[in-house]
């Protein structure tokens, strides 16, 4: 099933593992959150992993190790708004899950909303419980604290 999700892309869309020379583009095209838990691009490639879908020279969807350690990997996914609801997130997530399974890593999914939870269920995850999460509320017109 996971491999089928990886193959279910339209012509002109390429699914592949992110290479060192593509890390900047991967984060810029999609979201820096895909790599922000790593001190450098080299560390991202050696301790983490990214999978992306390229279309016309741009990453339009990507999944990465938002956090990795202790034999586990937290899946982070970003997809450009105009490419959503087309199976892109499912394809990159499936590819990252396969990578984890092939390398003896436990893939983990933290669903922040129902669409994310629904995608997780499609990919074979099941809920292990709920917990409260908090975000730092920023003042209007101000950036994050240093």
XYZ file of N, CA and C in Angstrom:
438
model
N 0.827 -1.197 0.000
C 0.000 0.000 0.000
C 0.872 1.261 0.000
N 1.893 1.310 0.871
C 2.757 2.489 0.930
C 3.467 2.722 -0.400
N 3.956 1.661 -1.013
C 4.644 1.816 -2.305
C 3.680 2.317 -3.385
N 2.438 1.877 -3.309
C 1.435 2.345 -4.273
C 1.217 3.848 -4.113
N 1.173 4.340 -2.879
C 1.018 5.776 -2.642
C 2.182 6.552 -3.254
N 3.389 5.993 -3.161
C 4.578 6.656 -3.712
C 4.518 6.754 -5.236
N 3.913 5.766 -5.863
C 3.841 5.741 -7.333
C 2.667 6.533 -7.891
N 1.737 6.942 -7.061
C 0.498 7.572 -7.529
C 0.665 9.075 -7.741
N 1.670 9.454 -8.509
C 1.906 10.869 -8.795
C 1.649 11.152 -10.270
N 1.170 12.343 -10.572
C 0.970 12.708 -11.979
C 2.303 12.784 -12.723
N 2.241 12.704 -14.030
C 3.427 12.861 -14.875
C 4.005 14.250 -14.619
N 5.323 14.322 -14.549
C 5.998 15.599 -14.318
C 6.323 15.868 -12.858
N 5.973 14.933 -11.979
C 6.267 15.059 -10.549
C 7.230 13.938 -10.175
N 8.351 14.296 -9.555
C 9.376 13.314 -9.202
C 9.539 13.233 -7.691
N 9.379 12.039 -7.154
C 9.556 11.781 -5.723
C 10.967 11.261 -5.506
N 11.716 11.904 -4.585
C 13.067 11.425 -4.320
C 13.573 11.893 -2.966
N 14.609 11.214 -2.505
C 15.253 11.598 -1.250
C 16.066 12.867 -1.501
N 16.007 13.790 -0.553
C 16.712 15.065 -0.673
C 18.215 14.825 -0.505
N 18.994 15.396 -1.423
C 20.452 15.296 -1.380
C 21.030 16.532 -0.687
N 22.255 16.427 -0.226
C 22.908 17.517 0.501
C 22.817 18.837 -0.256
N 23.091 18.805 -1.545
C 23.085 20.046 -2.328
C 21.677 20.615 -2.537
N 20.644 19.882 -2.138
C 19.260 20.348 -2.291
C 18.615 20.797 -0.978
N 19.315 20.667 0.148
C 18.707 20.956 1.447
C 18.220 22.397 1.530
N 19.023 23.355 1.070
C 18.605 24.762 1.111
C 17.341 24.967 0.289
N 17.311 24.436 -0.918
C 16.129 24.578 -1.770
C 14.917 23.906 -1.141
N 15.100 22.727 -0.569
C 14.028 21.984 0.090
C 13.385 22.851 1.176
N 14.212 23.446 2.028
C 13.707 24.280 3.129
C 13.119 25.589 2.620
N 13.711 26.172 1.592
C 13.243 27.452 1.051
C 11.949 27.282 0.265
N 11.884 26.269 -0.577
C 10.678 26.038 -1.377
C 9.476 25.692 -0.498
N 9.718 24.999 0.606
C 8.610 24.496 1.425
C 8.493 25.226 2.756
N 9.399 24.956 3.683
C 9.333 25.572 5.012
C 10.610 25.217 5.768
N 11.269 26.211 6.367
C 12.472 25.917 7.152
C 12.221 24.929 8.295
N 10.968 24.788 8.731
C 10.645 23.844 9.812
C 11.030 22.412 9.446
N 11.170 22.128 8.155
C 11.537 20.778 7.733
C 12.948 20.387 8.174
N 13.802 21.391 8.424
C 15.194 21.082 8.790
C 15.647 21.799 10.058
N 14.786 22.560 10.711
C 15.243 23.454 11.775
C 15.735 22.783 13.042
N 15.519 21.520 13.234
C 16.036 20.837 14.422
C 17.464 20.333 14.241
N 18.076 20.674 13.140
C 19.442 20.243 12.859
C 20.340 21.470 12.744
N 21.561 21.365 13.280
C 22.477 22.514 13.323
C 23.040 22.878 11.961
N 23.082 21.925 11.049
C 23.657 22.182 9.729
C 22.995 21.265 8.706
N 23.245 21.580 7.453
C 22.727 20.727 6.383
C 23.379 19.348 6.433
N 24.671 19.328 6.744
C 25.365 18.039 6.869
C 24.726 17.183 7.958
N 24.410 17.801 9.101
C 23.785 17.046 10.188
C 22.398 16.546 9.772
N 21.662 17.374 9.027
C 20.346 16.943 8.544
C 20.478 15.689 7.684
N 21.446 15.675 6.800
C 21.629 14.536 5.897
C 22.154 13.307 6.643
N 23.040 13.494 7.625
C 23.625 12.338 8.312
C 22.750 11.809 9.447
N 22.021 12.688 10.143
C 21.204 12.249 11.283
C 19.710 12.253 10.987
N 19.321 12.916 9.913
C 17.914 13.004 9.548
C 17.716 12.531 8.124
N 16.544 12.853 7.582
C 16.257 12.475 6.198
C 15.123 13.354 5.688
N 15.167 13.638 4.406
C 14.089 14.375 3.762
C 13.702 13.691 2.467
N 12.423 13.724 2.166
C 11.895 13.178 0.918
C 11.046 14.277 0.304
N 11.243 14.545 -0.975
C 10.483 15.620 -1.597
C 9.932 15.243 -2.954
N 8.973 16.038 -3.389
C 8.430 15.911 -4.740
C 8.819 17.169 -5.492
N 9.561 16.969 -6.576
C 9.973 18.069 -7.443
C 9.011 18.181 -8.617
N 8.664 19.424 -8.950
C 7.822 19.703 -10.111
C 8.321 21.003 -10.719
N 8.739 20.942 -11.968
C 9.266 22.103 -12.676
C 10.367 22.798 -11.876
N 11.267 21.985 -11.308
C 12.430 22.504 -10.607
C 12.190 23.013 -9.202
N 10.989 22.809 -8.671
C 10.662 23.296 -7.333
C 10.111 22.154 -6.487
N 10.502 22.136 -5.201
C 9.899 21.175 -4.283
C 8.489 21.658 -3.962
N 7.490 20.829 -4.259
C 6.093 21.202 -4.010
C 5.518 20.494 -2.791
N 6.192 19.448 -2.339
C 5.781 18.737 -1.132
C 7.011 18.056 -0.558
N 7.037 17.944 0.766
C 8.175 17.295 1.394
C 7.832 16.732 2.751
N 8.539 15.690 3.112
C 8.436 15.097 4.446
C 9.854 14.955 4.967
N 10.015 15.203 6.255
C 11.348 15.100 6.827
C 11.279 14.652 8.269
N 12.462 14.392 8.795
C 12.602 14.047 10.201
C 12.578 15.350 10.994
N 11.384 15.740 11.440
C 11.277 16.934 12.269
C 12.124 16.781 13.507
N 12.184 15.599 14.029
C 13.056 15.245 15.149
C 13.434 13.783 14.969
N 14.657 13.449 15.336
C 15.116 12.069 15.197
C 16.045 11.730 16.352
N 15.910 10.526 16.860
C 16.791 10.064 17.925
C 16.185 8.880 18.647
N 17.022 8.110 19.299
C 16.543 6.964 20.055
C 15.827 5.931 19.213
N 16.200 5.851 17.929
C 15.561 4.878 17.050
C 14.184 5.279 16.569
N 13.817 6.559 16.783
C 12.502 7.056 16.351
C 12.673 8.298 15.484
N 11.667 8.553 14.672
C 11.677 9.716 13.797
C 10.282 10.333 13.791
N 10.202 11.617 14.091
C 8.940 12.365 14.064
C 8.772 12.935 12.663
N 7.688 12.604 12.000
C 7.456 13.014 10.614
C 6.907 14.433 10.556
N 7.544 15.265 9.752
C 7.120 16.650 9.489
C 6.782 16.717 8.002
N 5.632 17.287 7.650
C 5.213 17.360 6.243
C 4.798 18.783 5.894
N 5.185 19.218 4.706
C 4.748 20.508 4.163
C 4.405 20.310 2.690
N 3.310 20.909 2.253
C 2.913 20.873 0.844
C 2.411 22.251 0.455
N 2.869 22.746 -0.700
C 2.371 24.031 -1.197
C 0.856 23.970 -1.334
N 0.213 25.047 -0.967
C -1.251 25.121 -0.954
C -1.872 24.677 -2.283
N -1.319 25.119 -3.401
C -1.920 24.797 -4.706
C -1.742 23.332 -5.106
N -0.927 22.576 -4.347
C -0.719 21.162 -4.657
C -1.371 20.241 -3.627
N -2.136 20.804 -2.721
C -2.808 19.993 -1.699
C -4.007 19.253 -2.297
N -4.419 18.189 -1.613
C -5.566 17.357 -2.007
C -5.304 16.638 -3.339
N -4.022 16.371 -3.624
C -3.642 15.666 -4.850
C -2.756 14.454 -4.556
N -2.674 14.056 -3.288
C -1.897 12.882 -2.922
C -0.420 13.128 -2.681
N 0.005 14.401 -2.727
C 1.427 14.712 -2.551
C 1.894 14.404 -1.127
N 1.173 14.898 -0.125
C 1.564 14.657 1.273
C 1.565 13.161 1.573
N 0.584 12.465 1.054
C 0.512 11.018 1.277
C 1.720 10.323 0.648
N 2.122 10.761 -0.535
C 3.261 10.136 -1.223
C 4.568 10.366 -0.470
N 4.831 11.617 -0.048
C 6.095 11.873 0.657
C 6.106 11.194 2.023
N 4.959 11.174 2.695
C 4.881 10.503 3.999
C 5.112 9.004 3.832
N 4.496 8.408 2.821
C 4.672 6.973 2.571
C 6.139 6.658 2.286
N 6.789 7.498 1.493
C 8.204 7.281 1.177
C 9.066 7.382 2.430
N 8.767 8.341 3.296
C 9.545 8.490 4.526
C 9.297 7.316 5.479
N 8.068 6.861 5.547
C 7.754 5.689 6.383
C 8.513 4.463 5.869
N 8.522 4.257 4.560
C 9.269 3.131 3.989
C 10.754 3.237 4.321
N 11.299 4.444 4.217
C 12.706 4.659 4.578
C 12.939 4.217 6.022
N 12.063 4.659 6.918
C 12.191 4.299 8.337
C 12.163 2.791 8.527
N 11.185 2.140 7.933
C 11.034 0.696 8.102
C 12.239 -0.063 7.551
N 12.797 0.414 6.438
C 13.963 -0.234 5.833
C 15.234 -0.018 6.653
N 15.250 1.020 7.513
C 16.440 1.343 8.307
C 16.252 1.070 9.800
N 15.211 0.333 10.159
C 14.995 -0.027 11.557
C 14.642 1.142 12.458
N 13.995 2.152 11.897
C 13.595 3.346 12.644
C 12.082 3.317 12.827
N 11.624 3.687 14.008
C 10.181 3.743 14.262
C 9.639 5.105 13.826
N 8.785 5.151 12.785
C 8.191 6.427 12.379
C 7.091 6.829 13.363
N 7.063 8.101 13.733
C 6.063 8.620 14.670
C 5.308 9.770 14.018
N 4.042 9.904 14.384
C 3.172 10.922 13.788
C 2.456 11.668 14.899
N 2.568 12.977 14.894
C 1.911 13.838 15.874
C 0.897 14.680 15.103
N -0.371 14.304 15.151
C -1.415 14.983 14.373
C -1.927 16.209 15.120
N -1.727 17.383 14.523
C -2.171 18.632 15.143
C -3.612 18.972 14.784
N -4.178 18.271 13.790
C -5.550 18.562 13.366
C -6.149 17.307 12.727
N -7.437 17.356 12.451
C -8.121 16.173 11.919
C -7.625 15.764 10.531
N -7.354 16.702 9.596
C -6.806 16.252 8.311
C -5.489 15.481 8.473
N -4.638 15.943 9.383
C -3.383 15.239 9.645
C -3.653 13.856 10.236
N -4.589 13.778 11.167
C -4.948 12.490 11.771
C -5.518 11.542 10.717
N -6.331 12.071 9.803
C -6.898 11.250 8.737
C -5.824 10.694 7.820
N -4.847 11.531 7.474
C -3.740 11.068 6.640
C -2.942 9.992 7.376
N -2.709 10.209 8.657
C -1.980 9.212 9.453
C -2.697 7.864 9.415
N -4.009 7.885 9.560
C -4.776 6.631 9.520
C -4.669 5.957 8.151
N -4.707 6.745 7.067
C -4.556 6.176 5.719
C -3.223 5.451 5.567
N -2.216 5.951 6.279
C -0.867 5.405 6.174
C -0.596 4.266 7.152
N -1.602 3.912 7.952
C -1.469 2.766 8.847
C -1.213 3.086 10.307
N -1.173 4.360 10.663
C -0.975 4.728 12.068
C -2.282 4.584 12.832
N -2.178 4.426 14.145
C -3.356 4.421 15.013
C -3.051 5.312 16.216
N -4.086 5.872 16.778
C -3.922 6.790 17.905
C -3.497 6.036 19.160
N -2.551 6.633 19.873
C -2.117 6.064 21.155
C -2.580 6.934 22.316
N -3.382 7.948 22.000
C -3.900 8.827 23.044
C -3.780 10.285 22.644
N -4.344 11.137 23.472
C -4.319 12.577 23.213
C -3.559 13.273 24.328
N -3.063 14.452 24.018
C -2.388 15.269 25.021
C -2.583 16.733 24.658
N -2.364 17.607 25.617
C -2.469 19.037 25.357
C -1.133 19.556 24.873
N -1.185 20.436 23.900
C 0.018 21.089 23.396
C -0.193 22.591 23.493
N 0.879 23.316 23.674
C 0.807 24.762 23.835
C 1.719 25.435 22.826
N 1.291 26.606 22.371
C 2.111 27.438 21.495
C 2.298 28.773 22.172
N 3.447 29.380 21.969
C 3.725 30.687 22.523
C 2.980 31.726 21.701
N 2.130 32.487 22.345
C 1.360 33.519 21.668
C 2.255 34.735 21.483
N 2.394 35.184 20.237
C 3.241 36.336 19.950
C 2.393 37.594 19.896
N 2.969 38.700 20.353
C 2.278 39.984 20.287
C 2.141 40.407 18.841
N 1.074 41.120 18.541
C 0.833 41.589 17.179
C 1.981 42.478 16.736
N 2.484 42.220 15.532
C 3.540 43.048 14.972
C 4.928 42.747 15.517
N 5.062 41.733 16.333
C 6.375 41.401 16.890
C 6.752 39.990 16.473
N 8.017 39.780 16.261
C 8.512 38.455 15.918
C 8.721 37.622 17.163
N 9.265 36.469 16.965
C 9.548 35.575 18.089
C 10.644 36.163 18.959
N 10.624 35.809 20.209
C 11.651 36.285 21.135
C 13.000 35.723 20.726
N 14.076 36.472 20.979
C 15.419 35.986 20.588
C 15.818 34.760 21.361
